[in-house]
Amino acid sequence: GQNIDQPTEMTATEGAIVQINCTYQTSGFNGLFWYQQHAGEAPTFLSYNVLDGLEEKGRFSSFLSRSKGYSYLLLKELQMKDSASYLCAVRDSDYKLSFGAGTTVTVRA
Amino acid sequence: NAGVTQTPKFRVLKTGQSMTLLCAQDMNHEYMYWYRQDPGMGLRLIHYSVGEGTTAKGEVPDGYNVSRLKKQNFLLGLESAAPSQTSVYFCASSSGEGSETQYFGPGTRLLVL
């Protein structure tokens, strides 16, 4: 199974940068996903890492270190619409995802 | 192309009642999943399927049953609902290939009194 930890809450100012860390202990690592979930809605895909390094997608970037069991999601130029919960999920060799409890990001004007 | 749909969107049950949640996907995905999401606990896998006619237990399968008679549909059943099953239920599907993500349905809010 997987044990996935991420902070519960983070607050940042509009236009700033926020980094959400995720640590995991895994049996059979097969990729790490980040999802965004607005209140009352379904999770939506943000990023995927399977090899070490940084993946950049517009204002969002995600980093992975497999040897350290560590990932982060970087949100740049924060906008009010970025206020949401961000979920770290690790995929195993059976294509099942294990999720962290989520980090609620609040963006303030 | 509707993606993943779930019915119903909201339901109230009394303890001991039964119900079935329906998930449908039109992306020809092999893999389908049922999760529940509770405050502070994140998404937890109930059951999943790796293809038509197959099902397997996830992290929290007790009290639930599933069936995958058709590739596009994945049903979640509660035979005798309990207040502990009050939750938001999400269905998801994926092709399972490489970087392909799981696509989530809009969710079903279930309240068991």
Tab-separated table of C-alpha atoms in Angstrom:
chain	number	residue	atom	x	y	z
A	1	GLY	CA	0.000	0.000	0.000
A	2	GLN	CA	0.871	3.663	-0.034
A	3	ASN	CA	1.257	6.232	2.738
A	4	ILE	CA	0.906	9.747	1.334
A	5	ASP	CA	1.350	12.963	3.298
A	6	GLN	CA	0.655	16.545	2.297
A	7	PRO	CA	-0.104	19.685	4.303
A	8	THR	CA	-3.725	20.308	5.212
A	9	GLU	CA	-3.947	24.001	4.374
A	10	MET	CA	-1.955	26.787	2.747
A	11	THR	CA	-2.771	30.449	2.222
A	12	ALA	CA	-1.159	32.794	-0.274
A	13	THR	CA	-1.695	36.170	-1.890
A	14	GLU	CA	-2.903	36.725	-5.441
A	15	GLY	CA	0.074	36.875	-7.793
A	16	ALA	CA	2.363	34.968	-5.429
A	17	ILE	CA	3.860	31.466	-5.669
A	18	VAL	CA	2.880	28.489	-3.545
A	19	GLN	CA	4.610	25.118	-3.264
A	20	ILE	CA	2.653	22.087	-2.069
A	21	ASN	CA	4.810	19.206	-0.886
A	22	CYS	CA	3.887	15.551	-0.988
A	23	THR	CA	5.829	12.669	0.536
A	24	TYR	CA	5.005	9.036	-0.012
A	25	GLN	CA	6.015	5.529	0.984
A	26	THR	CA	5.199	3.076	-1.723
A	27	SER	CA	5.116	-0.545	-2.786
A	28	GLY	CA	5.320	-0.615	-6.568
A	29	PHE	CA	5.613	2.985	-7.772
A	30	ASN	CA	4.136	3.590	-11.221
A	31	GLY	CA	3.738	7.357	-11.408
A	32	LEU	CA	2.549	10.328	-9.388
A	33	PHE	CA	-0.409	12.544	-10.252
A	34	TRP	CA	-1.623	15.912	-9.051
A	35	TYR	CA	-5.302	16.812	-9.209
A	36	GLN	CA	-7.215	20.006	-8.528
A	37	GLN	CA	-10.607	19.809	-6.863
A	38	HIS	CA	-12.899	22.787	-6.376
A	39	ALA	CA	-15.475	22.539	-3.602
A	40	GLY	CA	-18.405	20.354	-4.607
A	41	GLU	CA	-16.782	19.253	-7.844
A	42	ALA	CA	-14.843	16.267	-9.174
A	43	PRO	CA	-11.033	16.128	-9.200
A	44	THR	CA	-9.449	17.230	-12.465
A	45	PHE	CA	-6.006	16.256	-13.732
A	46	LEU	CA	-3.138	18.738	-13.392
A	47	SER	CA	0.129	16.881	-13.875
A	48	TYR	CA	1.920	13.541	-14.056
A	49	ASN	CA	5.472	12.539	-13.149
A	50	VAL	CA	7.031	9.120	-13.506
A	51	LEU	CA	10.709	10.063	-13.919
A	52	ASP	CA	12.751	12.316	-11.650
A	53	GLY	CA	12.688	15.985	-12.492
A	54	LEU	CA	10.440	18.902	-13.224
A	55	GLU	CA	7.405	18.938	-15.496
A	56	GLU	CA	6.136	22.398	-16.432
A	57	LYS	CA	2.659	23.197	-17.675
A	58	GLY	CA	1.934	26.888	-17.892
A	59	ARG	CA	1.574	28.336	-14.381
A	60	PHE	CA	1.769	24.871	-12.809
A	61	SER	CA	4.900	22.743	-12.394
A	62	SER	CA	5.442	19.428	-10.657
A	63	PHE	CA	8.656	17.858	-9.424
A	64	LEU	CA	9.473	14.272	-8.506
A	65	SER	CA	12.322	12.587	-6.652
A	66	ARG	CA	11.721	8.851	-6.545
A	67	SER	CA	14.709	8.132	-4.309
A	68	LYS	CA	13.363	10.538	-1.684
A	69	GLY	CA	9.693	9.626	-2.121
A	70	TYR	CA	8.967	13.308	-2.648
A	71	SER	CA	7.034	15.495	-5.016
A	72	TYR	CA	5.878	19.081	-5.080
A	73	LEU	CA	3.356	21.088	-7.050
A	74	LEU	CA	4.315	24.684	-7.757
A	75	LEU	CA	1.596	27.195	-8.527
A	76	LYS	CA	2.864	30.494	-9.943
A	77	GLU	CA	1.123	33.836	-10.476
A	78	LEU	CA	-1.703	32.764	-8.231
A	79	GLN	CA	-5.219	33.727	-9.226
A	80	MET	CA	-8.387	33.717	-7.138
A	81	LYS	CA	-9.699	30.804	-9.198
A	82	ASP	CA	-6.754	28.706	-7.930
A	83	SER	CA	-8.435	28.495	-4.519
A	84	ALA	CA	-9.149	24.766	-4.347
A	85	SER	CA	-7.981	21.491	-2.872
A	86	TYR	CA	-4.908	19.898	-4.458
A	87	LEU	CA	-4.592	16.134	-4.304
A	88	CYS	CA	-1.386	14.133	-4.577
A	89	ALA	CA	-1.924	10.578	-5.815
A	90	VAL	CA	0.518	7.698	-6.316
A	91	ARG	CA	-0.194	4.945	-8.850
A	92	ASP	CA	0.890	1.382	-8.214
A	93	SER	CA	1.739	-1.402	-10.627
A	94	ASP	CA	-1.954	-2.460	-10.760
A	95	TYR	CA	-2.945	1.026	-11.984
A	96	LYS	CA	-4.664	1.857	-8.718
A	97	LEU	CA	-4.297	5.352	-7.250
A	98	SER	CA	-3.749	6.098	-3.569
A	99	PHE	CA	-4.561	9.665	-2.593
A	100	GLY	CA	-3.291	12.012	0.038
A	101	ALA	CA	-5.913	13.838	2.102
A	102	GLY	CA	-5.498	16.962	0.000
A	103	THR	CA	-4.155	20.467	0.572
A	104	THR	CA	-6.661	23.315	0.649
A	105	VAL	CA	-5.155	26.428	-0.912
A	106	THR	CA	-6.785	29.760	-0.200
A	107	VAL	CA	-5.793	32.691	-2.397
A	108	ARG	CA	-6.351	36.112	-0.853
A	109	ALA	CA	-6.569	39.422	-2.693
B	1	ASN	CA	-18.721	12.814	-25.688
B	2	ALA	CA	-20.053	12.950	-22.115
B	3	GLY	CA	-16.974	11.449	-20.408
B	4	VAL	CA	-17.946	9.879	-17.082
B	5	THR	CA	-21.488	10.255	-15.798
B	6	GLN	CA	-23.014	9.178	-12.495
B	7	THR	CA	-26.598	8.701	-11.383
B	8	PRO	CA	-28.114	9.746	-9.090
B	9	LYS	CA	-26.480	13.046	-8.102
B	10	PHE	CA	-27.938	13.009	-4.607
B	11	ARG	CA	-29.805	10.471	-2.505
B	12	VAL	CA	-31.103	10.148	1.046
B	13	LEU	CA	-31.492	6.644	2.471
B	14	LYS	CA	-32.700	5.240	5.735
B	15	THR	CA	-30.500	2.764	7.597
B	16	GLY	CA	-30.996	-0.708	6.180
B	17	GLN	CA	-32.234	0.399	2.756
B	18	SER	CA	-30.450	-0.669	-0.405
B	19	MET	CA	-29.500	1.236	-3.519
B	20	THR	CA	-27.361	1.073	-6.646
B	21	LEU	CA	-25.162	3.841	-7.997
B	22	LEU	CA	-24.578	3.800	-11.732
B	23	CYS	CA	-21.412	4.939	-13.475
B	24	ALA	CA	-21.145	5.146	-17.250
B	25	GLN	CA	-18.212	6.130	-19.488
B	26	ASP	CA	-18.093	6.639	-23.240
B	27	MET	CA	-14.313	6.639	-23.684
B	28	ASN	CA	-13.941	2.878	-24.187
B	29	HIS	CA	-11.796	2.645	-21.057
B	30	GLU	CA	-10.841	-0.725	-19.645
B	31	TYR	CA	-10.306	0.429	-16.055
B	32	MET	CA	-13.088	1.729	-13.838
B	33	TYR	CA	-13.020	2.686	-10.152
B	34	TRP	CA	-15.324	3.589	-7.287
B	35	TYR	CA	-14.070	5.932	-4.546
B	36	ARG	CA	-15.582	7.524	-1.508
B	37	GLN	CA	-14.472	10.921	-0.245
B	38	ASP	CA	-14.885	11.956	3.373
B	39	PRO	CA	-13.684	15.166	5.050
B	40	GLY	CA	-10.032	15.012	6.049
B	41	MET	CA	-9.518	11.551	4.569
B	42	GLY	CA	-9.127	12.087	0.867
B	43	LEU	CA	-10.347	9.687	-1.776
B	44	ARG	CA	-10.387	6.014	-0.813
B	45	LEU	CA	-10.773	3.191	-3.312
B	46	ILE	CA	-13.776	0.932	-2.713
B	47	HIS	CA	-13.693	-1.456	-5.686
B	48	TYR	CA	-12.251	-1.384	-9.157
B	49	SER	CA	-12.424	-3.244	-12.447
B	50	VAL	CA	-9.733	-3.938	-15.028
B	51	GLY	CA	-12.165	-4.957	-17.755
B	52	GLU	CA	-15.652	-6.158	-18.565
B	53	GLY	CA	-16.694	-8.980	-16.249
B	54	THR	CA	-13.921	-8.363	-13.715
B	55	THR	CA	-13.998	-6.724	-10.289
B	56	ALA	CA	-11.533	-6.429	-7.413
B	57	LYS	CA	-11.511	-5.062	-3.882
B	58	GLY	CA	-9.891	-1.776	-3.021
B	59	GLU	CA	-8.991	-0.239	0.300
B	60	VAL	CA	-12.501	-0.031	1.852
B	61	PRO	CA	-14.742	-2.680	0.209
B	62	ASP	CA	-16.847	-3.782	3.187
B	63	GLY	CA	-20.565	-3.087	2.819
B	64	TYR	CA	-20.350	-2.586	-0.950
B	65	ASN	CA	-20.673	-4.788	-3.999
B	66	VAL	CA	-19.951	-4.020	-7.645
B	67	SER	CA	-20.650	-5.392	-11.090
B	68	ARG	CA	-19.187	-4.718	-14.552
B	69	LEU	CA	-21.486	-6.543	-16.940
B	70	LYS	CA	-20.847	-4.074	-19.758
B	71	LYS	CA	-17.555	-2.357	-20.490
B	72	GLN	CA	-19.074	1.111	-20.293
B	73	ASN	CA	-20.934	0.632	-16.991
B	74	PHE	CA	-19.759	0.051	-13.428
B	75	LEU	CA	-22.393	-0.360	-10.726
B	76	LEU	CA	-21.884	0.128	-6.993
B	77	GLY	CA	-24.407	-1.489	-4.666
B	78	LEU	CA	-25.181	-0.939	-1.015
B	79	GLU	CA	-27.218	-3.885	0.240
B	80	SER	CA	-27.992	-2.502	3.706
B	81	ALA	CA	-26.999	1.123	4.103
B	82	ALA	CA	-25.411	2.350	7.331
B	83	PRO	CA	-24.821	5.934	8.544
B	84	SER	CA	-21.069	5.304	8.160
B	85	GLN	CA	-21.665	5.120	4.406
B	86	THR	CA	-22.723	8.754	4.278
B	87	SER	CA	-20.183	10.170	1.859
B	88	VAL	CA	-19.551	11.542	-1.598
B	89	TYR	CA	-18.968	8.756	-4.104
B	90	PHE	CA	-16.875	9.284	-7.217
B	91	CYS	CA	-16.530	6.986	-10.160
B	92	ALA	CA	-13.496	7.183	-12.422
B	93	SER	CA	-12.221	5.506	-15.561
B	94	SER	CA	-8.923	5.277	-17.407
B	95	SER	CA	-7.218	3.488	-20.257
B	96	GLY	CA	-4.430	2.550	-17.856
B	97	GLU	CA	-1.783	3.455	-20.388
B	98	GLY	CA	1.353	5.387	-19.437
B	99	SER	CA	0.590	8.948	-18.423
B	100	GLU	CA	-3.140	8.586	-18.982
B	101	THR	CA	-5.005	9.996	-16.027
B	102	GLN	CA	-8.186	8.763	-14.384
B	103	TYR	CA	-11.230	10.772	-15.421
B	104	PHE	CA	-13.746	11.398	-12.679
B	105	GLY	CA	-17.504	11.608	-12.748
B	106	PRO	CA	-19.333	14.498	-11.025
B	107	GLY	CA	-20.007	12.519	-7.842
B	108	THR	CA	-22.998	11.211	-5.926
B	109	ARG	CA	-23.790	12.656	-2.510
B	110	LEU	CA	-25.315	9.994	-0.271
B	111	LEU	CA	-26.844	10.670	3.127
B	112	VAL	CA	-27.815	7.700	5.271
B	113	LEU	CA	-30.081	8.532	8.199
